[in-house]
Amino acid sequence: MTRRELDVPRATHTALDAFALLSKKWHPVVVAVLHHHGSLGFNGLLEAIPDLSGKVLTDTLEALQDAGLVDRTVVSESPLRVEYELTEAGADLEPIFDDLGAWGDRHLGAATPTILLADADRRITDLYGQWLADRYTVARAHTADDVDRYLRESIDVVVYDEGLPGVSAADVPPAAGEGCRTILLVGDRPELDLLEIECDDVRRKPIVRETLLEAIDDQLRRRGESADDRERGSLVAKRSLLESVYSQDRLTRQAAYRDLESQLEALSDGLEK
């Protein structure tokens, strides 16, 4: 029986054709590398993909061009220099790679924590993803629909930007659930209304690699703490950030800040009893 005779819907036949195209050993690897790096020359691809020979790379690039997934552009005639980049069809495979990664996390027994990076700017999530890739499984969300979809999965920590279009920063922590820790990234001059957001930690942008790793590691260590300890940690993080931006005199004139101090005092009293 040939595949065309299979008793499955037409869309499934198309999916099987796509699987057949990407089932070649190096085809998905080249697509993934171009997703990550953007356009690359032939030697750049060889450097980025260990154990791949020049002959096999040539054959793979020709097959991907024939399939409409990769474009070849001549940058210079003399000396000859070409670059390869994904076509629109090739770029459209990125969410499929993300979905397969999430499926693998759920069903292939991945032991590493999963970190969701939520920011509208793909360059930012790519940069953060590079910082985290050697420690964690990384998922990326760039739209409100992405965030909603990933928060239905098993996520350990969400690192999300306050300005993600269509997403209320205050809605993310309750949507993530009690088992997920949340780190909110805010601008240089955050407003005091961030005190109303029930995130576990808050950090100012731009953030550097060491700070991001420290924040994520801290949240993972604190999993399982009591509700009071978790609330206290959240309030301390917000107070620390505000005090790094505004003068103490200005803060003490704000009712929201005075409420924060009162909450922290009450929590500290409860811990001492």
Short mmCIF file of C-alpha atoms in Angstrom, two decimals:
data_model
loop_
_atom_site.label_atom_id
_atom_site.label_comp_id
_atom_site.label_asym_id
_atom_site.label_seq_id
_atom_site.Cartn_x
_atom_site.Cartn_y
_atom_site.Cartn_z
CA MET A 1 0.00 0.00 0.00
CA THR A 2 1.43 3.40 -0.91
CA ARG A 3 1.02 6.41 1.32
CA ARG A 4 -1.44 7.96 -1.13
CA GLU A 5 -3.73 4.98 -0.47
CA LEU A 6 -3.73 5.48 3.30
CA ASP A 7 -7.16 6.04 4.75
CA VAL A 8 -6.33 9.35 6.40
CA PRO A 9 -7.44 12.94 5.74
CA ARG A 10 -5.78 14.94 3.00
CA ALA A 11 -4.16 17.24 5.59
CA THR A 12 -2.48 14.21 7.13
CA HIS A 13 -1.02 13.24 3.74
CA THR A 14 0.43 16.75 3.49
CA ALA A 15 1.85 16.46 7.00
CA LEU A 16 3.48 13.15 6.07
CA ASP A 17 5.06 14.82 3.03
CA ALA A 18 6.46 17.52 5.30
CA PHE A 19 7.81 14.89 7.71
CA ALA A 20 9.44 13.08 4.79
CA LEU A 21 11.18 16.28 3.68
CA LEU A 22 12.48 17.02 7.18
CA SER A 23 13.31 13.43 8.06
CA LYS A 24 16.61 13.64 6.17
CA LYS A 25 19.37 13.81 8.78
CA TRP A 26 20.71 17.29 8.00
CA HIS A 27 17.64 19.04 6.58
CA PRO A 28 16.09 20.10 9.91
CA VAL A 29 19.55 20.91 11.32
CA VAL A 30 20.28 23.43 8.56
CA VAL A 31 16.81 24.97 8.91
CA ALA A 32 17.25 25.26 12.70
CA VAL A 33 20.68 26.89 12.35
CA LEU A 34 19.35 29.44 9.85
CA HIS A 35 16.42 30.14 12.18
CA HIS A 36 18.88 30.89 14.93
CA HIS A 37 21.58 32.82 13.05
CA GLY A 38 19.72 34.36 10.14
CA SER A 39 21.59 34.39 6.83
CA LEU A 40 24.93 32.57 6.71
CA GLY A 41 27.56 31.83 4.11
CA PHE A 42 28.61 28.30 3.23
CA ASN A 43 31.62 28.33 5.58
CA GLY A 44 29.51 29.87 8.33
CA LEU A 45 27.11 26.95 8.09
CA LEU A 46 29.96 24.47 8.21
CA GLU A 47 31.33 26.13 11.34
CA ALA A 48 27.90 26.16 13.00
CA ILE A 49 27.14 22.48 12.31
CA PRO A 50 29.67 19.98 13.72
CA ASP A 51 30.43 16.79 11.76
CA LEU A 52 28.86 18.03 8.52
CA SER A 53 30.99 17.69 5.39
CA GLY A 54 31.07 20.23 2.59
CA LYS A 55 29.66 17.70 0.09
CA VAL A 56 26.72 16.82 2.30
CA LEU A 57 26.05 20.50 3.03
CA THR A 58 26.01 21.27 -0.69
CA ASP A 59 23.52 18.48 -1.35
CA THR A 60 21.37 19.53 1.62
CA LEU A 61 21.24 23.18 0.56
CA GLU A 62 20.28 22.21 -2.99
CA ALA A 63 17.46 20.01 -1.68
CA LEU A 64 16.18 22.74 0.63
CA GLN A 65 16.30 25.27 -2.21
CA ASP A 66 14.34 22.90 -4.45
CA ALA A 67 11.78 22.53 -1.65
CA GLY A 68 11.41 26.31 -1.39
CA LEU A 69 12.73 26.54 2.18
CA VAL A 70 16.10 28.22 1.55
CA ASP A 71 17.22 31.05 -0.75
CA ARG A 72 20.75 31.45 -2.14
CA THR A 73 21.93 35.03 -2.71
CA VAL A 74 25.14 36.03 -4.47
CA VAL A 75 26.66 38.78 -2.34
CA SER A 76 29.85 39.24 -4.35
CA GLU A 77 30.89 38.02 -7.80
CA SER A 78 34.65 38.48 -7.36
CA PRO A 79 35.55 36.85 -5.16
CA LEU A 80 32.41 34.76 -5.25
CA ARG A 81 30.52 34.98 -1.97
CA VAL A 82 27.03 33.66 -1.36
CA GLU A 83 24.70 33.63 1.60
CA TYR A 84 21.83 31.34 2.47
CA GLU A 85 18.69 32.36 4.31
CA LEU A 86 15.27 30.94 4.95
CA THR A 87 12.40 31.76 2.65
CA GLU A 88 9.05 32.75 4.10
CA ALA A 89 8.06 29.08 4.01
CA GLY A 90 11.23 28.12 5.86
CA ALA A 91 10.72 30.82 8.49
CA ASP A 92 7.17 29.57 9.02
CA LEU A 93 8.63 26.33 10.39
CA GLU A 94 9.90 28.05 13.56
CA PRO A 95 6.70 27.63 15.62
CA ILE A 96 6.61 23.98 14.51
CA PHE A 97 10.10 23.50 15.95
CA ASP A 98 8.92 25.20 19.16
CA ASP A 99 5.87 22.95 19.36
CA LEU A 100 7.95 19.82 18.80
CA GLY A 101 10.32 20.99 21.53
CA ALA A 102 7.40 21.44 23.92
CA TRP A 103 6.06 17.99 22.96
CA GLY A 104 9.48 16.49 23.64
CA ASP A 105 9.59 18.14 27.06
CA ARG A 106 6.24 16.61 27.92
CA HIS A 107 6.77 13.11 26.56
CA LEU A 108 10.48 12.39 26.25
CA GLY A 109 11.30 12.71 29.91
CA ALA A 110 13.35 15.90 29.87
CA ALA A 111 14.77 16.49 33.35
CA THR A 112 15.75 20.12 32.98
CA PRO A 113 13.45 22.97 34.07
CA THR A 114 11.55 24.76 31.33
CA ILE A 115 11.83 28.55 31.10
CA LEU A 116 9.32 30.57 29.06
CA LEU A 117 10.70 33.80 27.59
CA ALA A 118 7.90 36.17 26.63
CA ASP A 119 8.79 39.29 24.65
CA ALA A 120 7.49 40.71 21.38
CA ASP A 121 11.05 41.20 20.13
CA ARG A 122 12.39 37.92 18.76
CA ARG A 123 15.93 39.25 18.98
CA ILE A 124 15.53 39.55 22.74
CA THR A 125 14.15 36.04 23.22
CA ASP A 126 16.89 34.67 20.96
CA LEU A 127 19.57 36.43 23.04
CA TYR A 128 18.11 35.28 26.35
CA GLY A 129 17.65 31.80 24.91
CA GLN A 130 21.35 31.63 24.06
CA TRP A 131 22.19 32.56 27.65
CA LEU A 132 19.95 29.84 29.07
CA ALA A 133 20.28 27.00 26.56
CA ASP A 134 23.06 25.14 28.35
CA ARG A 135 21.08 24.98 31.60
CA TYR A 136 17.40 24.88 30.77
CA THR A 137 14.81 23.93 28.21
CA VAL A 138 13.74 27.23 26.66
CA ALA A 139 10.37 28.15 25.13
CA ARG A 140 9.68 31.49 23.46
CA ALA A 141 6.45 33.46 23.27
CA HIS A 142 6.06 36.57 21.11
CA THR A 143 2.30 37.17 21.11
CA ALA A 144 -0.60 36.95 23.53
CA ASP A 145 -1.69 33.70 21.87
CA ASP A 146 1.80 32.26 22.36
CA VAL A 147 1.73 33.12 26.05
CA ASP A 148 -1.72 31.62 26.51
CA ARG A 149 -0.69 28.43 24.72
CA TYR A 150 2.54 27.91 26.62
CA LEU A 151 1.02 28.64 30.01
CA ARG A 152 -1.16 25.60 29.47
CA GLU A 153 2.02 23.52 29.37
CA SER A 154 4.40 22.59 32.18
CA ILE A 155 6.47 25.75 32.67
CA ASP A 156 8.78 26.24 35.66
CA VAL A 157 9.63 29.93 35.30
CA VAL A 158 8.17 32.68 33.10
CA VAL A 159 10.38 35.66 32.27
CA TYR A 160 8.09 38.22 30.67
CA ASP A 161 8.20 41.80 29.47
CA GLU A 162 5.70 44.27 30.90
CA GLY A 163 5.05 45.72 27.43
CA LEU A 164 4.14 42.52 25.58
CA PRO A 165 1.23 43.59 23.31
CA GLY A 166 -2.14 42.16 24.26
CA VAL A 167 -0.88 40.80 27.57
CA SER A 168 -1.63 42.40 30.92
CA ALA A 169 1.40 42.01 33.19
CA ALA A 170 -0.96 41.48 36.12
CA ASP A 171 -2.73 38.58 34.39
CA VAL A 172 0.36 36.45 33.77
CA PRO A 173 1.05 35.19 37.35
CA PRO A 174 -2.50 33.87 37.97
CA ALA A 175 -2.58 32.34 34.48
CA ALA A 176 0.76 30.63 35.10
CA GLY A 177 -0.55 28.94 38.24
CA GLU A 178 0.97 28.37 41.67
CA GLY A 179 3.53 25.86 40.41
CA CYS A 180 5.15 28.37 38.05
CA ARG A 181 7.45 31.17 39.18
CA THR A 182 7.23 34.55 37.45
CA ILE A 183 9.88 37.21 36.75
CA LEU A 184 8.64 40.53 35.39
CA LEU A 185 10.99 42.70 33.32
CA VAL A 186 10.23 46.43 33.50
CA GLY A 187 11.62 49.63 32.01
CA ASP A 188 14.13 52.02 33.51
CA ARG A 189 11.54 54.07 35.45
CA PRO A 190 8.86 51.66 36.66
CA GLU A 191 5.62 53.01 38.05
CA LEU A 192 4.43 52.16 41.54
CA ASP A 193 1.49 50.25 40.10
CA LEU A 194 3.87 47.32 39.69
CA LEU A 195 3.12 46.71 43.38
CA GLU A 196 -0.29 45.42 42.27
CA ILE A 197 1.29 42.68 40.14
CA GLU A 198 1.69 39.37 41.98
CA CYS A 199 4.96 38.37 40.32
CA ASP A 200 7.70 36.57 42.25
CA ASP A 201 10.49 38.88 41.12
CA VAL A 202 10.91 42.06 39.10
CA ARG A 203 14.04 43.22 37.26
CA ARG A 204 14.92 46.32 35.26
CA LYS A 205 15.89 46.24 31.60
CA PRO A 206 18.32 45.97 30.02
CA ILE A 207 19.26 42.83 31.88
CA VAL A 208 22.62 41.07 31.60
CA ARG A 209 23.26 37.34 31.46
CA GLU A 210 24.52 36.96 35.02
CA THR A 211 21.52 38.82 36.45
CA LEU A 212 19.02 36.78 34.46
CA LEU A 213 20.62 33.47 35.44
CA GLU A 214 20.76 34.55 39.09
CA ALA A 215 17.07 35.52 39.05
CA ILE A 216 15.98 32.22 37.47
CA ASP A 217 18.19 30.10 39.74
CA ASP A 218 16.80 31.90 42.79
CA GLN A 219 13.20 31.21 41.75
CA LEU A 220 13.93 27.54 41.09
CA ARG A 221 15.58 27.17 44.51
CA ARG A 222 12.57 28.72 46.19
CA ARG A 223 10.01 26.33 44.75
CA GLY A 224 8.00 24.73 47.51
CA GLU A 225 8.33 27.61 49.99
CA SER A 226 5.33 28.68 52.05
CA ALA A 227 2.80 31.17 50.71
CA ASP A 228 3.96 33.77 53.25
CA ASP A 229 7.62 33.33 52.29
CA ARG A 230 6.71 33.61 48.63
CA GLU A 231 4.72 36.80 49.20
CA ARG A 232 7.51 38.27 51.31
CA GLY A 233 10.09 37.51 48.60
CA SER A 234 7.89 39.22 46.01
CA LEU A 235 7.45 42.35 48.16
CA VAL A 236 11.16 42.55 48.98
CA ALA A 237 12.03 42.35 45.26
CA LYS A 238 9.60 45.16 44.42
CA ARG A 239 10.80 47.34 47.28
CA SER A 240 14.43 46.81 46.30
CA LEU A 241 13.76 47.78 42.70
CA LEU A 242 11.78 50.91 43.61
CA GLU A 243 14.42 52.03 46.10
CA SER A 244 17.06 51.70 43.38
CA VAL A 245 15.11 54.16 41.22
CA TYR A 246 13.40 56.65 43.54
CA SER A 247 14.47 58.56 46.62
CA GLN A 248 13.28 57.32 50.01
CA ASP A 249 11.58 60.66 50.61
CA ARG A 250 9.52 60.37 47.43
CA LEU A 251 8.59 56.76 48.13
CA THR A 252 7.41 57.37 51.69
CA ARG A 253 4.96 59.97 50.36
CA GLN A 254 3.26 57.25 48.29
CA ALA A 255 0.41 55.32 49.92
CA ALA A 256 1.20 52.19 47.85
CA TYR A 257 4.76 52.11 49.16
CA ARG A 258 3.63 52.62 52.75
CA ASP A 259 1.21 49.72 52.28
CA LEU A 260 4.08 47.58 51.03
CA GLU A 261 6.11 48.38 54.15
CA SER A 262 3.13 47.51 56.35
CA GLN A 263 2.65 44.18 54.58
CA LEU A 264 6.32 43.32 55.00
CA GLU A 265 6.20 44.21 58.68
CA ALA A 266 3.14 42.03 59.21
CA LEU A 267 4.76 39.11 57.40
CA SER A 268 7.95 39.49 59.43
CA ASP A 269 5.95 39.55 62.66
CA GLY A 270 4.18 36.37 61.60
CA LEU A 271 7.48 34.61 60.90
CA GLU A 272 8.84 35.55 64.31
CA LYS A 273 5.88 34.06 66.19
#
